[in-house]
């Protein structure tokens, strides 16, 4: 991942930078916020800004947004108190890292922002068949469409393809089409010229040009507005782009990989996705099976996550008990690999004996996976408690307005999905944009919104 550090490189901040580099981050540094914005304009991209809390974080974020630059900010600082940290979060930072830094905290923050270090692990025959096809097409120049439910590992597969391609030593740039508003996505992809719109103070290089020579991942492309799809189609066909406000086309040499958790053929029939664009993207389709369709992967993935989070948290690596493995394999895992990963992270922290047993493996609501009388796993919260729970929930909702009920449903679903916006939107049956607008509305009212893939809520933060 690419990390841009903003602030004076003091001893403690320099130590944090060295730790980030030790975890594979490519680090660049500037002292002032305006220098950071200028560097991002020039196409020297970053996946994360680590900013000294004494820098005007709100002004930095505002300057970036005026230029349609969207890079998450993590604040940091020496001798900062709770007020300083809270002010940094209110200014728009996603997280605050106290200095002197802890190696585990640096690793956790970097891991939360980038999935660069997620290996592709498979043991089940159905998944191995997909990996074999990926190996066959990795070195080609064909556009590839990766489909599957949320959490199955589509971006992991995209990085695997890039690593096996002829472009492996060139940039891999990822754009989450669902997380960027429509009016900003065009500039994010294609860049803009000075004066192209109010606030465009200088030329800005977009993701297509950042990825020149390498691979561009268009994550959740089904969420892209149909009007922008026409410009994307031309870029793919002609291998040229037009910056917003530009007078002449700019040639680019990239390979496109796209992902979607929706049925794009259905989106075509509904008029929300261009058929000609689907044909351009879908030269090769890699459909990743849901985790419940590849039970042979569950145990090996669980073992991998146990080792990963034991090391990250400085605790012993415990084996998973036989009963726990049976429970894991039998559970449905509607959230797929992402849900399994979060469950095993919790299990690493909750396990107390020599092994990780069933009691340590908790569902998002805190309930454990329980075992039936014959050793068969039973999802907690069913059977005898169902009627009681239903009655309690019904009584709790009496007297609430429809808006209050909607808010409760959205926030509870988001919590169940551990902050994953895309998964929550799918469960709720609404678009990611509608969900994002609702969360921003709640955040403006002072409601704490759970951060993506994290159990930590930040006041006023409603990322997509």
Short mmCIF file of C-alpha atoms in Angstrom, two decimals:
data_model
loop_
_atom_site.label_atom_id
_atom_site.label_comp_id
_atom_site.label_asym_id
_atom_site.label_seq_id
_atom_site.Cartn_x
_atom_site.Cartn_y
_atom_site.Cartn_z
CA UNK A 1 0.00 0.00 0.00
CA UNK A 2 1.03 3.63 -0.53
CA UNK A 3 1.27 5.82 2.56
CA UNK A 4 1.69 9.60 2.47
CA UNK A 5 2.90 11.07 5.78
CA UNK A 6 2.04 14.73 6.44
CA UNK A 7 3.85 16.69 9.16
CA UNK A 8 7.31 17.25 10.56
CA UNK A 9 9.20 13.95 10.59
CA UNK A 10 10.01 13.91 14.30
CA UNK A 11 11.66 10.96 15.98
CA UNK A 12 8.40 9.27 16.96
CA UNK A 13 6.73 9.88 13.60
CA UNK A 14 9.86 8.59 11.85
CA UNK A 15 9.58 5.44 13.97
CA UNK A 16 5.97 5.00 12.85
CA UNK A 17 7.06 5.41 9.24
CA UNK A 18 9.72 2.71 9.66
CA UNK A 19 7.12 0.37 11.15
CA UNK A 20 4.79 1.02 8.22
CA UNK A 21 7.60 0.29 5.78
CA UNK A 22 8.37 -2.92 7.67
CA UNK A 23 4.78 -3.98 6.94
CA UNK A 24 5.27 -3.40 3.21
CA UNK A 25 3.98 0.17 2.86
CA UNK A 26 5.57 2.47 0.27
CA UNK A 27 6.00 5.75 2.14
CA UNK A 28 6.39 9.32 0.91
CA UNK A 29 6.50 12.45 3.06
CA UNK A 30 5.56 16.13 2.97
CA UNK A 31 5.42 18.65 5.80
CA UNK A 32 2.31 20.67 4.90
CA UNK A 33 -1.26 19.89 3.93
CA UNK A 34 -1.11 21.91 0.70
CA UNK A 35 1.97 19.92 -0.35
CA UNK A 36 0.01 16.71 0.22
CA UNK A 37 -2.84 17.90 -1.99
CA UNK A 38 -0.42 18.97 -4.70
CA UNK A 39 1.35 15.60 -4.65
CA UNK A 40 -1.98 13.80 -4.97
CA UNK A 41 -2.99 16.10 -7.86
CA UNK A 42 0.13 15.11 -9.79
CA UNK A 43 -0.88 11.46 -9.70
CA UNK A 44 1.56 10.42 -6.99
CA UNK A 45 -1.29 8.56 -5.36
CA UNK A 46 -1.72 7.28 -1.83
CA UNK A 47 -3.99 4.74 -0.20
CA UNK A 48 -3.76 6.45 3.19
CA UNK A 49 -2.69 9.81 4.63
CA UNK A 50 -1.02 9.68 8.06
CA UNK A 51 -1.30 13.25 9.31
CA UNK A 52 0.13 14.94 12.39
CA UNK A 53 -2.86 16.15 14.42
CA UNK A 54 -1.33 19.64 14.53
CA UNK A 55 -1.82 19.94 10.78
CA UNK A 56 -5.20 21.46 9.85
CA UNK A 57 -6.87 18.15 8.99
CA UNK A 58 -10.24 19.69 8.13
CA UNK A 59 -8.59 22.10 5.67
CA UNK A 60 -6.56 19.28 4.12
CA UNK A 61 -9.65 17.12 3.61
CA UNK A 62 -11.60 20.10 2.25
CA UNK A 63 -8.82 20.93 -0.22
CA UNK A 64 -8.71 17.31 -1.36
CA UNK A 65 -12.49 17.14 -1.74
CA UNK A 66 -12.49 20.39 -3.71
CA UNK A 67 -10.11 18.65 -6.11
CA UNK A 68 -12.26 15.48 -5.97
CA UNK A 69 -9.47 13.57 -4.27
CA UNK A 70 -10.62 10.94 -1.80
CA UNK A 71 -7.94 9.38 0.38
CA UNK A 72 -8.67 8.26 3.97
CA UNK A 73 -6.89 10.14 6.75
CA UNK A 74 -5.44 8.71 9.95
CA UNK A 75 -4.31 11.27 12.52
CA UNK A 76 -1.32 10.76 14.80
CA UNK A 77 0.72 12.71 17.30
CA UNK A 78 2.97 12.82 20.33
CA UNK A 79 1.52 13.78 23.75
CA UNK A 80 -1.98 14.17 22.30
CA UNK A 81 -4.80 13.95 24.83
CA UNK A 82 -8.36 12.66 24.38
CA UNK A 83 -9.56 16.08 23.23
CA UNK A 84 -6.91 16.24 20.50
CA UNK A 85 -7.87 12.77 19.27
CA UNK A 86 -11.59 13.61 19.32
CA UNK A 87 -10.98 16.85 17.42
CA UNK A 88 -9.00 14.99 14.78
CA UNK A 89 -11.85 12.49 14.33
CA UNK A 90 -14.38 15.32 14.09
CA UNK A 91 -12.19 16.99 11.47
CA UNK A 92 -12.54 13.89 9.30
CA UNK A 93 -9.79 11.47 10.36
CA UNK A 94 -10.86 7.83 10.44
CA UNK A 95 -8.62 6.87 13.33
CA UNK A 96 -6.08 8.32 15.75
CA UNK A 97 -2.69 6.69 16.39
CA UNK A 98 -0.93 7.87 19.54
CA UNK A 99 2.83 8.22 19.35
CA UNK A 100 5.20 6.65 20.28
CA UNK A 101 3.58 4.00 18.10
CA UNK A 102 2.84 0.37 18.79
CA UNK A 103 3.79 -2.01 16.01
CA UNK A 104 0.53 -3.96 16.31
CA UNK A 105 -1.54 -0.80 16.03
CA UNK A 106 0.34 0.36 12.94
CA UNK A 107 -0.16 -3.08 11.38
CA UNK A 108 -3.87 -3.11 12.24
CA UNK A 109 -4.49 0.32 10.72
CA UNK A 110 -2.63 -0.54 7.53
CA UNK A 111 -4.47 -3.86 7.31
CA UNK A 112 -7.83 -2.13 7.73
CA UNK A 113 -7.12 0.22 4.82
CA UNK A 114 -5.47 -2.14 2.35
CA UNK A 115 -5.86 -5.82 1.61
CA UNK A 116 -2.46 -6.14 -0.08
CA UNK A 117 -1.28 -8.86 2.29
CA UNK A 118 -4.26 -11.20 1.90
CA UNK A 119 -3.05 -14.37 0.20
CA UNK A 120 -5.31 -16.45 -2.00
CA UNK A 121 -5.88 -19.66 -0.03
CA UNK A 122 -7.86 -22.58 -1.46
CA UNK A 123 -8.22 -26.27 -0.77
CA UNK A 124 -11.75 -26.99 -1.99
CA UNK A 125 -11.99 -28.44 -5.53
CA UNK A 126 -14.58 -25.84 -6.62
CA UNK A 127 -12.27 -22.98 -5.69
CA UNK A 128 -9.18 -24.71 -7.07
CA UNK A 129 -10.93 -24.89 -10.46
CA UNK A 130 -11.41 -21.10 -10.40
CA UNK A 131 -7.77 -20.55 -9.40
CA UNK A 132 -6.65 -22.83 -12.24
CA UNK A 133 -8.63 -20.73 -14.73
CA UNK A 134 -7.16 -17.56 -13.20
CA UNK A 135 -3.67 -18.96 -13.70
CA UNK A 136 -4.47 -19.64 -17.36
CA UNK A 137 -5.60 -16.08 -18.10
CA UNK A 138 -3.39 -14.10 -15.72
CA UNK A 139 -0.67 -13.35 -18.29
CA UNK A 140 -3.11 -12.37 -21.01
CA UNK A 141 -4.26 -8.81 -21.68
CA UNK A 142 -7.94 -9.78 -21.55
CA UNK A 143 -10.35 -7.82 -19.37
CA UNK A 144 -11.65 -9.98 -16.56
CA UNK A 145 -14.92 -9.79 -14.64
CA UNK A 146 -14.88 -11.33 -11.17
CA UNK A 147 -18.32 -12.06 -9.74
CA UNK A 148 -19.59 -13.44 -6.48
CA UNK A 149 -21.29 -12.51 -3.23
CA UNK A 150 -19.89 -9.83 -0.93
CA UNK A 151 -16.99 -11.11 1.13
CA UNK A 152 -15.94 -14.02 -1.09
CA UNK A 153 -12.56 -12.46 -1.91
CA UNK A 154 -13.03 -10.73 -5.26
CA UNK A 155 -10.33 -8.12 -4.63
CA UNK A 156 -7.97 -10.83 -3.36
CA UNK A 157 -8.48 -12.64 -6.68
CA UNK A 158 -7.87 -9.40 -8.59
CA UNK A 159 -4.55 -8.90 -6.82
CA UNK A 160 -3.67 -12.55 -7.50
CA UNK A 161 -4.30 -11.98 -11.22
CA UNK A 162 -2.15 -8.85 -11.22
CA UNK A 163 0.69 -10.64 -9.40
CA UNK A 164 0.65 -13.37 -12.05
CA UNK A 165 0.44 -11.00 -15.00
CA UNK A 166 3.06 -9.44 -17.24
CA UNK A 167 2.30 -6.17 -15.43
CA UNK A 168 3.17 -7.45 -11.95
CA UNK A 169 5.97 -4.91 -11.50
CA UNK A 170 3.69 -2.02 -12.46
CA UNK A 171 0.97 -0.31 -10.36
CA UNK A 172 -2.16 -2.05 -9.14
CA UNK A 173 -4.79 0.65 -8.59
CA UNK A 174 -8.18 -0.08 -7.07
CA UNK A 175 -11.27 2.14 -7.27
CA UNK A 176 -14.39 1.30 -5.27
CA UNK A 177 -17.17 2.52 -7.55
CA UNK A 178 -19.75 2.06 -4.79
CA UNK A 179 -17.91 4.24 -2.28
CA UNK A 180 -17.49 7.37 -4.41
CA UNK A 181 -20.49 9.61 -5.25
CA UNK A 182 -21.43 9.79 -8.93
CA UNK A 183 -20.49 13.45 -9.26
CA UNK A 184 -16.96 12.69 -8.04
CA UNK A 185 -16.28 9.33 -9.66
CA UNK A 186 -15.60 10.73 -13.15
CA UNK A 187 -12.80 12.96 -11.86
CA UNK A 188 -11.50 10.13 -9.66
CA UNK A 189 -11.16 7.88 -12.70
CA UNK A 190 -10.14 10.28 -15.44
CA UNK A 191 -8.68 13.28 -13.60
CA UNK A 192 -9.38 16.91 -14.47
CA UNK A 193 -7.78 20.03 -15.87
CA UNK A 194 -7.29 23.29 -14.03
CA UNK A 195 -10.52 25.27 -13.97
CA UNK A 196 -12.67 22.31 -15.04
CA UNK A 197 -15.03 23.09 -12.16
CA UNK A 198 -15.19 25.31 -9.11
CA UNK A 199 -12.24 24.43 -6.87
CA UNK A 200 -10.14 22.81 -9.58
CA UNK A 201 -7.02 24.88 -8.90
CA UNK A 202 -4.64 22.66 -10.85
CA UNK A 203 -4.52 19.65 -13.14
CA UNK A 204 -5.21 16.38 -11.35
CA UNK A 205 -4.20 12.92 -12.58
CA UNK A 206 -6.93 10.27 -12.29
CA UNK A 207 -6.76 6.55 -11.51
CA UNK A 208 -6.48 5.57 -15.18
CA UNK A 209 -3.25 7.52 -15.50
CA UNK A 210 -2.00 6.36 -12.09
CA UNK A 211 -2.42 2.78 -13.30
CA UNK A 212 -0.67 3.37 -16.63
CA UNK A 213 1.34 0.28 -17.51
CA UNK A 214 -0.36 -1.73 -14.77
CA UNK A 215 -3.79 -2.94 -13.69
CA UNK A 216 -6.91 -0.94 -12.80
CA UNK A 217 -9.47 -2.67 -10.60
CA UNK A 218 -13.00 -1.29 -10.88
CA UNK A 219 -14.53 -2.70 -7.71
CA UNK A 220 -18.33 -3.11 -7.61
CA UNK A 221 -18.70 -1.67 -11.11
CA UNK A 222 -22.43 -2.38 -11.06
CA UNK A 223 -22.81 0.73 -8.88
CA UNK A 224 -21.43 3.05 -11.59
CA UNK A 225 -23.93 5.50 -13.08
CA UNK A 226 -24.99 4.47 -16.59
CA UNK A 227 -23.96 7.88 -18.02
CA UNK A 228 -20.38 7.42 -16.86
CA UNK A 229 -20.35 3.90 -18.28
CA UNK A 230 -20.27 5.36 -21.82
CA UNK A 231 -17.04 7.22 -21.09
CA UNK A 232 -15.56 4.12 -19.48
CA UNK A 233 -16.46 2.06 -22.54
CA UNK A 234 -14.61 4.48 -24.82
CA UNK A 235 -11.55 4.41 -22.54
CA UNK A 236 -11.45 0.62 -22.70
CA UNK A 237 -12.03 0.43 -26.46
CA UNK A 238 -9.77 3.26 -27.59
CA UNK A 239 -7.18 3.11 -24.78
CA UNK A 240 -7.47 6.86 -24.36
CA UNK A 241 -9.17 8.97 -21.71
CA UNK A 242 -10.49 12.50 -21.54
CA UNK A 243 -9.76 14.43 -18.38
CA UNK A 244 -12.71 16.44 -17.11
CA UNK A 245 -12.36 19.80 -18.86
CA UNK A 246 -9.60 18.45 -21.10
CA UNK A 247 -9.09 19.51 -24.72
CA UNK A 248 -7.33 16.42 -26.04
CA UNK A 249 -7.34 12.68 -25.26
CA UNK A 250 -4.64 11.13 -23.12
CA UNK A 251 -3.36 7.65 -24.10
CA UNK A 252 -3.26 4.98 -21.37
CA UNK A 253 -1.95 1.44 -21.28
CA UNK A 254 -3.78 -0.54 -18.64
CA UNK A 255 -5.50 -3.83 -18.03
CA UNK A 256 -9.01 -3.70 -16.63
CA UNK A 257 -10.32 -6.04 -13.96
CA UNK A 258 -13.86 -5.43 -12.68
CA UNK A 259 -15.86 -6.98 -9.85
CA UNK A 260 -19.56 -7.17 -9.12
CA UNK A 261 -21.74 -8.80 -6.50
CA UNK A 262 -24.81 -8.28 -8.69
CA UNK A 263 -26.13 -10.13 -11.74
CA UNK A 264 -24.98 -7.76 -14.48
CA UNK A 265 -27.11 -9.51 -17.11
CA UNK A 266 -30.15 -8.62 -15.00
CA UNK A 267 -28.82 -5.07 -14.60
CA UNK A 268 -28.62 -4.86 -18.40
CA UNK A 269 -32.26 -5.94 -18.73
CA UNK A 270 -33.22 -3.37 -16.09
CA UNK A 271 -31.42 -0.61 -18.00
CA UNK A 272 -28.90 0.19 -15.26
CA UNK A 273 -25.87 -1.32 -17.01
CA UNK A 274 -24.73 -1.03 -20.61
CA UNK A 275 -24.76 -4.27 -22.56
CA UNK A 276 -21.80 -3.26 -24.73
CA UNK A 277 -19.75 -2.45 -21.61
CA UNK A 278 -20.60 -5.84 -20.13
CA UNK A 279 -19.30 -7.54 -23.28
CA UNK A 280 -16.06 -5.52 -23.08
CA UNK A 281 -15.48 -6.38 -19.43
CA UNK A 282 -16.63 -9.97 -19.51
CA UNK A 283 -13.99 -11.41 -21.83
CA UNK A 284 -13.27 -13.89 -19.05
CA UNK A 285 -15.60 -14.39 -16.10
CA UNK A 286 -14.30 -15.75 -12.81
CA UNK A 287 -17.20 -16.62 -10.54
CA UNK A 288 -16.03 -17.10 -6.97
CA UNK A 289 -18.26 -19.57 -5.12
CA UNK A 290 -19.73 -18.58 -1.78
CA UNK A 291 -17.90 -20.01 1.23
CA UNK A 292 -20.81 -22.37 1.96
CA UNK A 293 -20.26 -23.82 -1.55
CA UNK A 294 -16.60 -24.62 -0.81
CA UNK A 295 -16.54 -26.23 2.63
CA UNK A 296 -13.05 -27.57 2.02
CA UNK A 297 -11.73 -24.01 2.31
CA UNK A 298 -13.26 -23.22 5.70
CA UNK A 299 -10.82 -25.06 7.95
CA UNK A 300 -7.68 -23.94 6.08
CA UNK A 301 -8.87 -20.34 6.02
CA UNK A 302 -9.73 -20.49 9.73
CA UNK A 303 -6.24 -21.80 10.52
CA UNK A 304 -4.70 -18.99 8.44
CA UNK A 305 -6.71 -16.30 10.22
CA UNK A 306 -5.84 -17.74 13.62
CA UNK A 307 -2.13 -17.51 12.84
CA UNK A 308 -2.51 -14.02 11.35
CA UNK A 309 -4.37 -12.51 14.29
CA UNK A 310 -2.43 -14.35 16.95
CA UNK A 311 0.75 -12.75 15.62
CA UNK A 312 -0.92 -9.34 15.21
CA UNK A 313 -2.19 -9.37 18.80
CA UNK A 314 0.84 -10.94 20.41
CA UNK A 315 -0.97 -14.01 21.74
CA UNK A 316 -0.13 -17.72 21.40
CA UNK A 317 -1.16 -19.52 18.23
CA UNK A 318 -3.77 -22.02 19.40
CA UNK A 319 -5.04 -24.99 17.42
CA UNK A 320 -8.74 -25.13 16.57
CA UNK A 321 -10.47 -28.00 18.36
CA UNK A 322 -12.14 -30.79 16.37
CA UNK A 323 -15.61 -29.76 17.59
CA UNK A 324 -14.93 -26.15 16.65
CA UNK A 325 -13.85 -27.16 13.15
CA UNK A 326 -17.05 -29.17 12.69
CA UNK A 327 -19.04 -26.15 13.82
CA UNK A 328 -17.17 -23.89 11.44
CA UNK A 329 -17.71 -26.16 8.45
CA UNK A 330 -21.43 -26.55 9.20
CA UNK A 331 -22.13 -22.85 9.71
CA UNK A 332 -23.68 -21.05 6.72
CA UNK A 333 -21.34 -18.01 6.69
CA UNK A 334 -23.65 -15.59 4.89
CA UNK A 335 -20.87 -13.00 5.09
CA UNK A 336 -18.47 -15.45 3.44
CA UNK A 337 -14.70 -15.22 3.98
CA UNK A 338 -14.95 -11.75 5.52
CA UNK A 339 -17.36 -13.01 8.18
CA UNK A 340 -15.17 -16.04 8.88
CA UNK A 341 -12.12 -13.81 9.23
CA UNK A 342 -13.85 -11.55 11.75
CA UNK A 343 -15.11 -14.57 13.68
CA UNK A 344 -11.63 -16.05 13.93
CA UNK A 345 -10.17 -12.69 14.96
CA UNK A 346 -12.65 -12.62 17.83
CA UNK A 347 -11.88 -16.26 18.64
CA UNK A 348 -8.15 -15.53 18.93
CA UNK A 349 -8.93 -12.82 21.48
CA UNK A 350 -11.55 -14.79 23.42
CA UNK A 351 -9.90 -18.23 23.60
CA UNK A 352 -8.60 -19.11 27.08
CA UNK A 353 -7.63 -22.79 26.95
CA UNK A 354 -4.97 -24.66 25.03
CA UNK A 355 -7.29 -24.80 22.00
CA UNK A 356 -9.84 -22.56 20.33
CA UNK A 357 -13.12 -24.23 21.18
CA UNK A 358 -16.68 -23.60 20.01
CA UNK A 359 -17.38 -21.16 22.85
CA UNK A 360 -14.64 -18.82 21.62
CA UNK A 361 -16.12 -18.56 18.11
CA UNK A 362 -18.72 -15.84 18.33
CA UNK A 363 -21.32 -14.59 15.89
CA UNK A 364 -21.54 -10.83 15.21
CA UNK A 365 -24.22 -10.47 17.91
CA UNK A 366 -21.86 -12.02 20.47
CA UNK A 367 -23.55 -15.41 20.59
CA UNK A 368 -21.32 -18.49 20.21
CA UNK A 369 -21.69 -21.25 17.67
CA UNK A 370 -23.31 -23.99 19.76
CA UNK A 371 -23.34 -27.75 19.30
CA UNK A 372 -26.38 -30.01 19.24
CA UNK A 373 -26.70 -33.26 21.19
CA UNK A 374 -25.12 -35.26 18.39
CA UNK A 375 -22.29 -32.86 17.75
CA UNK A 376 -24.17 -31.01 15.02
CA UNK A 377 -23.67 -27.25 15.09
CA UNK A 378 -26.73 -25.15 15.78
CA UNK A 379 -26.80 -21.41 15.14
CA UNK A 380 -27.29 -19.57 18.41
CA UNK A 381 -30.49 -17.57 18.76
CA UNK A 382 -32.84 -20.22 17.30
CA UNK A 383 -35.27 -22.79 18.66
CA UNK A 384 -36.58 -22.11 22.18
CA UNK A 385 -35.50 -18.46 22.34
CA UNK A 386 -37.14 -17.45 19.04
CA UNK A 387 -40.62 -16.67 20.39
CA UNK A 388 -39.27 -14.81 23.41
CA UNK A 389 -36.93 -12.73 21.29
CA UNK A 390 -39.66 -11.92 18.78
CA UNK A 391 -42.03 -10.82 21.55
CA UNK A 392 -39.34 -8.65 23.17
CA UNK A 393 -38.44 -7.00 19.87
CA UNK A 394 -42.10 -6.31 19.04
CA UNK A 395 -42.73 -4.66 22.38
CA UNK A 396 -39.58 -2.57 22.06
CA UNK A 397 -40.78 -1.16 18.72
CA UNK A 398 -44.24 -0.10 19.90
CA UNK A 399 -44.47 3.69 19.94
CA UNK A 400 -41.59 4.29 17.51
CA UNK A 401 -42.08 6.24 14.29
CA UNK A 402 -41.45 4.69 10.89
CA UNK A 403 -38.29 6.81 10.57
CA UNK A 404 -37.04 5.56 13.94
CA UNK A 405 -37.77 1.95 12.95
CA UNK A 406 -35.93 2.45 9.65
CA UNK A 407 -32.92 3.91 11.45
CA UNK A 408 -32.87 1.01 13.94
CA UNK A 409 -33.09 -1.55 11.13
CA UNK A 410 -30.31 0.08 9.11
CA UNK A 411 -27.92 0.48 12.05
CA UNK A 412 -28.61 -3.04 13.39
CA UNK A 413 -28.01 -4.54 9.95
CA UNK A 414 -24.79 -2.55 9.56
CA UNK A 415 -23.64 -3.78 12.97
CA UNK A 416 -24.47 -7.36 11.99
CA UNK A 417 -22.30 -6.92 8.87
CA UNK A 418 -19.44 -5.52 10.99
CA UNK A 419 -19.63 -2.19 9.18
CA UNK A 420 -19.53 -3.60 5.64
CA UNK A 421 -21.69 -1.15 3.65
CA UNK A 422 -22.09 -3.27 0.53
CA UNK A 423 -23.18 -6.36 2.44
CA UNK A 424 -25.62 -4.35 4.57
CA UNK A 425 -27.14 -2.69 1.50
CA UNK A 426 -27.68 -6.09 -0.11
CA UNK A 427 -29.43 -7.44 2.98
CA UNK A 428 -31.60 -4.32 3.26
CA UNK A 429 -32.47 -4.42 -0.43
CA UNK A 430 -31.34 -0.84 -1.08
CA UNK A 431 -28.53 0.67 -3.13
CA UNK A 432 -25.18 1.49 -1.57
CA UNK A 433 -25.85 5.16 -2.34
CA UNK A 434 -29.13 5.14 -0.44
CA UNK A 435 -27.42 3.48 2.51
CA UNK A 436 -24.56 5.99 2.42
CA UNK A 437 -27.00 8.93 2.37
CA UNK A 438 -28.90 7.51 5.35
CA UNK A 439 -25.68 7.01 7.33
CA UNK A 440 -24.50 10.52 6.57
CA UNK A 441 -27.88 11.82 7.74
CA UNK A 442 -27.59 9.87 11.00
CA UNK A 443 -23.98 10.97 11.48
CA UNK A 444 -24.98 14.61 11.04
CA UNK A 445 -27.44 14.10 13.91
CA UNK A 446 -24.57 12.92 16.12
CA UNK A 447 -25.22 9.18 15.86
CA UNK A 448 -22.14 6.97 16.12
CA UNK A 449 -21.69 4.94 12.93
CA UNK A 450 -19.65 1.74 12.98
CA UNK A 451 -16.55 1.96 10.78
CA UNK A 452 -16.11 -0.57 7.92
CA UNK A 453 -14.70 -3.96 9.06
CA UNK A 454 -14.14 -2.61 12.51
CA UNK A 455 -15.86 -2.76 15.84
CA UNK A 456 -14.82 0.84 16.64
CA UNK A 457 -17.39 3.55 16.03
CA UNK A 458 -16.29 7.10 15.24
CA UNK A 459 -18.69 9.94 15.93
CA UNK A 460 -19.83 11.63 12.75
CA UNK A 461 -18.09 9.13 10.47
CA UNK A 462 -20.17 7.40 7.83
CA UNK A 463 -17.75 5.97 5.28
CA UNK A 464 -19.00 3.87 2.41
#
